[in-house]
Amino acid sequence: MKRIFSVVLLMAACALPFTVLADCPGDCVETCSAGPAEDYVLCLHKCLKGCNPAPVPPVPAPTPVPAPKPAPKAPEK
């Protein structure tokens, strides 16, 4: 029983930093929401600078498409 509890506790401790980082922009919006619009923008800008954005994957290379073949002409009547 102690092993199961320690494994669950270890998994929770490892997952905690990811959940904190994942909601950083949401926390900024909640903490800066009080006050006039100018103060909100300044507070939000300052707070979002401290958030680590998720890495953006590189753009894949374009795939060439073969030229379309012309459709066969219908026989004339």
PDB file of N, CA and C in Angstrom:
ATOM      1  N   MET A   1       0.818  -1.186   0.000  1.00  0.00           N
ATOM      2  CA  MET A   1       0.000   0.000   0.000  1.00  0.00           C
ATOM      3  C   MET A   1       0.866   1.257   0.000  1.00  0.00           C
ATOM      4  N   LYS A   2       1.965   1.207   0.744  1.00  0.00           N
ATOM      5  CA  LYS A   2       2.853   2.367   0.794  1.00  0.00           C
ATOM      6  C   LYS A   2       3.474   2.624  -0.570  1.00  0.00           C
ATOM      7  N   ARG A   3       3.761   1.570  -1.301  1.00  0.00           N
ATOM      8  CA  ARG A   3       4.360   1.732  -2.630  1.00  0.00           C
ATOM      9  C   ARG A   3       3.391   2.411  -3.593  1.00  0.00           C
ATOM     10  N   ILE A   4       2.141   1.991  -3.553  1.00  0.00           N
ATOM     11  CA  ILE A   4       1.145   2.588  -4.440  1.00  0.00           C
ATOM     12  C   ILE A   4       0.972   4.065  -4.104  1.00  0.00           C
ATOM     13  N   PHE A   5       0.891   4.375  -2.820  1.00  0.00           N
ATOM     14  CA  PHE A   5       0.732   5.765  -2.408  1.00  0.00           C
ATOM     15  C   PHE A   5       1.941   6.605  -2.824  1.00  0.00           C
ATOM     16  N   SER A   6       3.140   6.056  -2.675  1.00  0.00           N
ATOM     17  CA  SER A   6       4.338   6.812  -3.040  1.00  0.00           C
ATOM     18  C   SER A   6       4.425   7.014  -4.550  1.00  0.00           C
ATOM     19  N   VAL A   7       3.987   6.026  -5.338  1.00  0.00           N
ATOM     20  CA  VAL A   7       3.997   6.169  -6.798  1.00  0.00           C
ATOM     21  C   VAL A   7       2.996   7.236  -7.225  1.00  0.00           C
ATOM     22  N   VAL A   8       1.815   7.231  -6.639  1.00  0.00           N
ATOM     23  CA  VAL A   8       0.804   8.238  -6.959  1.00  0.00           C
ATOM     24  C   VAL A   8       1.292   9.624  -6.556  1.00  0.00           C
ATOM     25  N   LEU A   9       1.907   9.743  -5.410  1.00  0.00           N
ATOM     26  CA  LEU A   9       2.433  11.020  -4.952  1.00  0.00           C
ATOM     27  C   LEU A   9       3.555  11.513  -5.863  1.00  0.00           C
ATOM     28  N   LEU A  10       4.413  10.619  -6.295  1.00  0.00           N
ATOM     29  CA  LEU A  10       5.495  10.989  -7.211  1.00  0.00           C
ATOM     30  C   LEU A  10       4.945  11.452  -8.550  1.00  0.00           C
ATOM     31  N   MET A  11       3.936  10.760  -9.073  1.00  0.00           N
ATOM     32  CA  MET A  11       3.330  11.156 -10.345  1.00  0.00           C
ATOM     33  C   MET A  11       2.663  12.529 -10.223  1.00  0.00           C
ATOM     34  N   ALA A  12       2.019  12.781  -9.121  1.00  0.00           N
ATOM     35  CA  ALA A  12       1.369  14.082  -8.916  1.00  0.00           C
ATOM     36  C   ALA A  12       2.417  15.191  -8.814  1.00  0.00           C
ATOM     37  N   ALA A  13       3.521  14.907  -8.144  1.00  0.00           N
ATOM     38  CA  ALA A  13       4.582  15.907  -8.009  1.00  0.00           C
ATOM     39  C   ALA A  13       5.231  16.206  -9.350  1.00  0.00           C
ATOM     40  N   CYS A  14       5.340  15.208 -10.203  1.00  0.00           N
ATOM     41  CA  CYS A  14       5.929  15.418 -11.530  1.00  0.00           C
ATOM     42  C   CYS A  14       4.980  16.173 -12.456  1.00  0.00           C
ATOM     43  N   ALA A  15       3.695  15.968 -12.315  1.00  0.00           N
ATOM     44  CA  ALA A  15       2.714  16.604 -13.200  1.00  0.00           C
ATOM     45  C   ALA A  15       2.380  18.024 -12.764  1.00  0.00           C
ATOM     46  N   LEU A  16       2.631  18.392 -11.538  1.00  0.00           N
ATOM     47  CA  LEU A  16       2.273  19.704 -11.030  1.00  0.00           C
ATOM     48  C   LEU A  16       2.933  20.850 -11.797  1.00  0.00           C
ATOM     49  N   PRO A  17       4.234  20.825 -12.085  1.00  0.00           N
ATOM     50  CA  PRO A  17       4.822  21.957 -12.819  1.00  0.00           C
ATOM     51  C   PRO A  17       4.214  22.166 -14.203  1.00  0.00           C
ATOM     52  N   PHE A  18       3.798  21.103 -14.871  1.00  0.00           N
ATOM     53  CA  PHE A  18       3.213  21.234 -16.200  1.00  0.00           C
ATOM     54  C   PHE A  18       1.850  21.919 -16.137  1.00  0.00           C
ATOM     55  N   THR A  19       1.074  21.634 -15.120  1.00  0.00           N
ATOM     56  CA  THR A  19      -0.234  22.268 -15.005  1.00  0.00           C
ATOM     57  C   THR A  19      -0.088  23.729 -14.627  1.00  0.00           C
ATOM     58  N   VAL A  20       0.917  24.072 -13.855  1.00  0.00           N
ATOM     59  CA  VAL A  20       1.134  25.468 -13.475  1.00  0.00           C
ATOM     60  C   VAL A  20       1.543  26.279 -14.697  1.00  0.00           C
ATOM     61  N   LEU A  21       2.428  25.749 -15.517  1.00  0.00           N
ATOM     62  CA  LEU A  21       2.872  26.457 -16.710  1.00  0.00           C
ATOM     63  C   LEU A  21       1.775  26.537 -17.761  1.00  0.00           C
ATOM     64  N   ALA A  22       0.915  25.548 -17.816  1.00  0.00           N
ATOM     65  CA  ALA A  22      -0.104  25.498 -18.852  1.00  0.00           C
ATOM     66  C   ALA A  22      -1.156  26.585 -18.665  1.00  0.00           C
ATOM     67  N   ASP A  23      -1.362  27.041 -17.431  1.00  0.00           N
ATOM     68  CA  ASP A  23      -2.419  28.008 -17.180  1.00  0.00           C
ATOM     69  C   ASP A  23      -1.876  29.391 -16.830  1.00  0.00           C
ATOM     70  N   CYS A  24      -0.650  29.676 -17.179  1.00  0.00           N
ATOM     71  CA  CYS A  24      -0.055  30.967 -16.866  1.00  0.00           C
ATOM     72  C   CYS A  24      -0.829  32.130 -17.494  1.00  0.00           C
ATOM     73  N   PRO A  25      -1.192  32.092 -18.782  1.00  0.00           N
ATOM     74  CA  PRO A  25      -1.975  33.212 -19.341  1.00  0.00           C
ATOM     75  C   PRO A  25      -3.329  33.382 -18.657  1.00  0.00           C
ATOM     76  N   GLY A  26      -3.964  32.284 -18.294  1.00  0.00           N
ATOM     77  CA  GLY A  26      -5.248  32.373 -17.598  1.00  0.00           C
ATOM     78  C   GLY A  26      -5.107  33.030 -16.239  1.00  0.00           C
ATOM     79  N   ASP A  27      -4.020  32.708 -15.541  1.00  0.00           N
ATOM     80  CA  ASP A  27      -3.782  33.348 -14.251  1.00  0.00           C
ATOM     81  C   ASP A  27      -3.528  34.844 -14.416  1.00  0.00           C
ATOM     82  N   CYS A  28      -2.826  35.206 -15.484  1.00  0.00           N
ATOM     83  CA  CYS A  28      -2.560  36.629 -15.732  1.00  0.00           C
ATOM     84  C   CYS A  28      -3.865  37.384 -15.958  1.00  0.00           C
ATOM     85  N   VAL A  29      -4.775  36.805 -16.709  1.00  0.00           N
ATOM     86  CA  VAL A  29      -6.057  37.467 -16.982  1.00  0.00           C
ATOM     87  C   VAL A  29      -6.843  37.651 -15.693  1.00  0.00           C
ATOM     88  N   GLU A  30      -6.836  36.632 -14.834  1.00  0.00           N
ATOM     89  CA  GLU A  30      -7.583  36.729 -13.579  1.00  0.00           C
ATOM     90  C   GLU A  30      -6.976  37.759 -12.633  1.00  0.00           C
ATOM     91  N   THR A  31      -5.651  37.794 -12.539  1.00  0.00           N
ATOM     92  CA  THR A  31      -5.037  38.720 -11.586  1.00  0.00           C
ATOM     93  C   THR A  31      -5.076  40.163 -12.058  1.00  0.00           C
ATOM     94  N   CYS A  32      -5.101  40.397 -13.347  1.00  0.00           N
ATOM     95  CA  CYS A  32      -5.074  41.769 -13.881  1.00  0.00           C
ATOM     96  C   CYS A  32      -6.457  42.322 -14.187  1.00  0.00           C
ATOM     97  N   SER A  33      -7.512  41.565 -13.951  1.00  0.00           N
ATOM     98  CA  SER A  33      -8.842  41.971 -14.409  1.00  0.00           C
ATOM     99  C   SER A  33      -9.421  43.169 -13.652  1.00  0.00           C
ATOM    100  N   ALA A  34      -8.940  43.468 -12.470  1.00  0.00           N
ATOM    101  CA  ALA A  34      -9.495  44.601 -11.714  1.00  0.00           C
ATOM    102  C   ALA A  34      -8.832  45.903 -12.160  1.00  0.00           C
ATOM    103  N   GLY A  35      -9.614  46.951 -12.284  1.00  0.00           N
ATOM    104  CA  GLY A  35      -9.065  48.258 -12.600  1.00  0.00           C
ATOM    105  C   GLY A  35      -9.426  48.739 -13.981  1.00  0.00           C
ATOM    106  N   PRO A  36      -8.969  49.950 -14.306  1.00  0.00           N
ATOM    107  CA  PRO A  36      -9.266  50.537 -15.620  1.00  0.00           C
ATOM    108  C   PRO A  36      -8.588  49.774 -16.755  1.00  0.00           C
ATOM    109  N   ALA A  37      -9.018  50.043 -17.969  1.00  0.00           N
ATOM    110  CA  ALA A  37      -8.531  49.315 -19.142  1.00  0.00           C
ATOM    111  C   ALA A  37      -7.033  49.514 -19.359  1.00  0.00           C
ATOM    112  N   GLU A  38      -6.534  50.739 -19.166  1.00  0.00           N
ATOM    113  CA  GLU A  38      -5.109  50.993 -19.374  1.00  0.00           C
ATOM    114  C   GLU A  38      -4.262  50.190 -18.397  1.00  0.00           C
ATOM    115  N   ASP A  39      -4.680  50.163 -17.141  1.00  0.00           N
ATOM    116  CA  ASP A  39      -3.947  49.395 -16.136  1.00  0.00           C
ATOM    117  C   ASP A  39      -4.009  47.907 -16.442  1.00  0.00           C
ATOM    118  N   TYR A  40      -5.160  47.467 -16.940  1.00  0.00           N
ATOM    119  CA  TYR A  40      -5.315  46.053 -17.294  1.00  0.00           C
ATOM    120  C   TYR A  40      -4.339  45.657 -18.397  1.00  0.00           C
ATOM    121  N   VAL A  41      -4.229  46.482 -19.419  1.00  0.00           N
ATOM    122  CA  VAL A  41      -3.333  46.178 -20.536  1.00  0.00           C
ATOM    123  C   VAL A  41      -1.886  46.152 -20.071  1.00  0.00           C
ATOM    124  N   LEU A  42      -1.491  47.143 -19.274  1.00  0.00           N
ATOM    125  CA  LEU A  42      -0.112  47.185 -18.782  1.00  0.00           C
ATOM    126  C   LEU A  42       0.198  45.992 -17.887  1.00  0.00           C
ATOM    127  N   CYS A  43      -0.729  45.662 -16.992  1.00  0.00           N
ATOM    128  CA  CYS A  43      -0.544  44.521 -16.091  1.00  0.00           C
ATOM    129  C   CYS A  43      -0.470  43.222 -16.879  1.00  0.00           C
ATOM    130  N   LEU A  44      -1.362  43.064 -17.831  1.00  0.00           N
ATOM    131  CA  LEU A  44      -1.403  41.831 -18.623  1.00  0.00           C
ATOM    132  C   LEU A  44      -0.131  41.670 -19.448  1.00  0.00           C
ATOM    133  N   HIS A  45       0.325  42.762 -20.041  1.00  0.00           N
ATOM    134  CA  HIS A  45       1.556  42.706 -20.841  1.00  0.00           C
ATOM    135  C   HIS A  45       2.745  42.313 -19.971  1.00  0.00           C
ATOM    136  N   LYS A  46       2.836  42.906 -18.796  1.00  0.00           N
ATOM    137  CA  LYS A  46       3.941  42.614 -17.879  1.00  0.00           C
ATOM    138  C   LYS A  46       3.877  41.160 -17.392  1.00  0.00           C
ATOM    139  N   CYS A  47       2.682  40.688 -17.085  1.00  0.00           N
ATOM    140  CA  CYS A  47       2.516  39.322 -16.579  1.00  0.00           C
ATOM    141  C   CYS A  47       2.796  38.284 -17.660  1.00  0.00           C
ATOM    142  N   LEU A  48       2.340  38.532 -18.878  1.00  0.00           N
ATOM    143  CA  LEU A  48       2.531  37.561 -19.959  1.00  0.00           C
ATOM    144  C   LEU A  48       3.995  37.428 -20.374  1.00  0.00           C
ATOM    145  N   LYS A  49       4.808  38.441 -20.105  1.00  0.00           N
ATOM    146  CA  LYS A  49       6.234  38.333 -20.388  1.00  0.00           C
ATOM    147  C   LYS A  49       6.870  37.221 -19.566  1.00  0.00           C
ATOM    148  N   GLY A  50       6.336  36.968 -18.388  1.00  0.00           N
ATOM    149  CA  GLY A  50       6.874  35.932 -17.506  1.00  0.00           C
ATOM    150  C   GLY A  50       6.412  34.533 -17.858  1.00  0.00           C
ATOM    151  N   CYS A  51       5.416  34.405 -18.711  1.00  0.00           N
ATOM    152  CA  CYS A  51       4.916  33.075 -19.098  1.00  0.00           C
ATOM    153  C   CYS A  51       5.821  32.481 -20.178  1.00  0.00           C
ATOM    154  N   ASN A  52       6.087  31.212 -20.063  1.00  0.00           N
ATOM    155  CA  ASN A  52       6.866  30.512 -21.084  1.00  0.00           C
ATOM    156  C   ASN A  52       5.914  29.950 -22.125  1.00  0.00           C
ATOM    157  N   PRO A  53       6.000  30.417 -23.374  1.00  0.00           N
ATOM    158  CA  PRO A  53       5.090  29.899 -24.402  1.00  0.00           C
ATOM    159  C   PRO A  53       5.458  28.466 -24.788  1.00  0.00           C
ATOM    160  N   ALA A  54       4.488  27.744 -25.269  1.00  0.00           N
ATOM    161  CA  ALA A  54       4.724  26.380 -25.743  1.00  0.00           C
ATOM    162  C   ALA A  54       5.576  26.448 -27.013  1.00  0.00           C
ATOM    163  N   PRO A  55       6.513  25.526 -27.167  1.00  0.00           N
ATOM    164  CA  PRO A  55       7.341  25.572 -28.375  1.00  0.00           C
ATOM    165  C   PRO A  55       6.512  25.306 -29.630  1.00  0.00           C
ATOM    166  N   VAL A  56       6.825  26.042 -30.667  1.00  0.00           N
ATOM    167  CA  VAL A  56       6.115  25.905 -31.935  1.00  0.00           C
ATOM    168  C   VAL A  56       6.908  24.948 -32.821  1.00  0.00           C
ATOM    169  N   PRO A  57       6.268  23.901 -33.337  1.00  0.00           N
ATOM    170  CA  PRO A  57       7.008  22.962 -34.186  1.00  0.00           C
ATOM    171  C   PRO A  57       7.396  23.620 -35.508  1.00  0.00           C
ATOM    172  N   PRO A  58       8.483  23.156 -36.123  1.00  0.00           N
ATOM    173  CA  PRO A  58       8.883  23.756 -37.398  1.00  0.00           C
ATOM    174  C   PRO A  58       7.865  23.452 -38.497  1.00  0.00           C
ATOM    175  N   VAL A  59       7.814  24.322 -39.473  1.00  0.00           N
ATOM    176  CA  VAL A  59       6.888  24.159 -40.588  1.00  0.00           C
ATOM    177  C   VAL A  59       7.439  23.082 -41.523  1.00  0.00           C
ATOM    178  N   PRO A  60       6.619  22.095 -41.889  1.00  0.00           N
ATOM    179  CA  PRO A  60       7.115  21.058 -42.792  1.00  0.00           C
ATOM    180  C   PRO A  60       7.372  21.613 -44.188  1.00  0.00           C
ATOM    181  N   ALA A  61       8.276  20.955 -44.887  1.00  0.00           N
ATOM    182  CA  ALA A  61       8.598  21.371 -46.255  1.00  0.00           C
ATOM    183  C   ALA A  61       7.388  21.148 -47.150  1.00  0.00           C
ATOM    184  N   PRO A  62       7.198  21.996 -48.159  1.00  0.00           N
ATOM    185  CA  PRO A  62       6.049  21.810 -49.050  1.00  0.00           C
ATOM    186  C   PRO A  62       6.194  20.527 -49.871  1.00  0.00           C
ATOM    187  N   THR A  63       5.084  19.900 -50.135  1.00  0.00           N
ATOM    188  CA  THR A  63       5.063  18.680 -50.942  1.00  0.00           C
ATOM    189  C   THR A  63       4.663  19.044 -52.363  1.00  0.00           C
ATOM    190  N   PRO A  64       5.516  18.721 -53.345  1.00  0.00           N
ATOM    191  CA  PRO A  64       5.154  19.063 -54.724  1.00  0.00           C
ATOM    192  C   PRO A  64       3.974  18.222 -55.211  1.00  0.00           C
ATOM    193  N   VAL A  65       3.138  18.838 -55.993  1.00  0.00           N
ATOM    194  CA  VAL A  65       1.963  18.162 -56.553  1.00  0.00           C
ATOM    195  C   VAL A  65       2.189  18.015 -58.052  1.00  0.00           C
ATOM    196  N   PRO A  66       1.990  16.799 -58.600  1.00  0.00           N
ATOM    197  CA  PRO A  66       2.193  16.643 -60.040  1.00  0.00           C
ATOM    198  C   PRO A  66       1.146  17.442 -60.831  1.00  0.00           C
ATOM    199  N   ALA A  67       1.546  17.853 -62.018  1.00  0.00           N
ATOM    200  CA  ALA A  67       0.639  18.624 -62.869  1.00  0.00           C
ATOM    201  C   ALA A  67      -0.551  17.748 -63.273  1.00  0.00           C
ATOM    202  N   PRO A  68      -1.740  18.329 -63.315  1.00  0.00           N
ATOM    203  CA  PRO A  68      -2.908  17.534 -63.689  1.00  0.00           C
ATOM    204  C   PRO A  68      -2.856  17.130 -65.160  1.00  0.00           C
ATOM    205  N   LYS A  69      -3.353  15.929 -65.434  1.00  0.00           N
ATOM    206  CA  LYS A  69      -3.415  15.450 -66.823  1.00  0.00           C
ATOM    207  C   LYS A  69      -4.683  16.000 -67.449  1.00  0.00           C
ATOM    208  N   PRO A  70      -4.623  16.418 -68.727  1.00  0.00           N
ATOM    209  CA  PRO A  70      -5.832  16.940 -69.357  1.00  0.00           C
ATOM    210  C   PRO A  70      -6.864  15.817 -69.532  1.00  0.00           C
ATOM    211  N   ALA A  71      -8.112  16.191 -69.388  1.00  0.00           N
ATOM    212  CA  ALA A  71      -9.191  15.209 -69.548  1.00  0.00           C
ATOM    213  C   ALA A  71      -9.335  14.839 -71.034  1.00  0.00           C
ATOM    214  N   PRO A  72      -9.639  13.584 -71.321  1.00  0.00           N
ATOM    215  CA  PRO A  72      -9.820  13.207 -72.730  1.00  0.00           C
ATOM    216  C   PRO A  72     -11.026  13.931 -73.332  1.00  0.00           C
ATOM    217  N   LYS A  73     -10.890  14.303 -74.609  1.00  0.00           N
ATOM    218  CA  LYS A  73     -11.973  15.016 -75.272  1.00  0.00           C
ATOM    219  C   LYS A  73     -13.078  14.033 -75.637  1.00  0.00           C
ATOM    220  N   ALA A  74     -14.284  14.520 -75.521  1.00  0.00           N
ATOM    221  CA  ALA A  74     -15.432  13.698 -75.892  1.00  0.00           C
ATOM    222  C   ALA A  74     -15.511  13.619 -77.423  1.00  0.00           C
ATOM    223  N   PRO A  75     -15.888  12.458 -77.957  1.00  0.00           N
ATOM    224  CA  PRO A  75     -16.001  12.344 -79.413  1.00  0.00           C
ATOM    225  C   PRO A  75     -17.125  13.253 -79.949  1.00  0.00           C
ATOM    226  N   GLU A  76     -16.907  13.810 -81.138  1.00  0.00           N
ATOM    227  CA  GLU A  76     -17.893  14.692 -81.731  1.00  0.00           C
ATOM    228  C   GLU A  76     -18.982  13.869 -82.407  1.00  0.00           C
ATOM    229  N   LYS A  77     -20.205  14.377 -82.418  1.00  0.00           N
ATOM    230  CA  LYS A  77     -21.335  13.665 -83.018  1.00  0.00           C
ATOM    231  C   LYS A  77     -21.647  14.204 -84.352  1.00  0.00           C
TER     232      LYS A  77
END
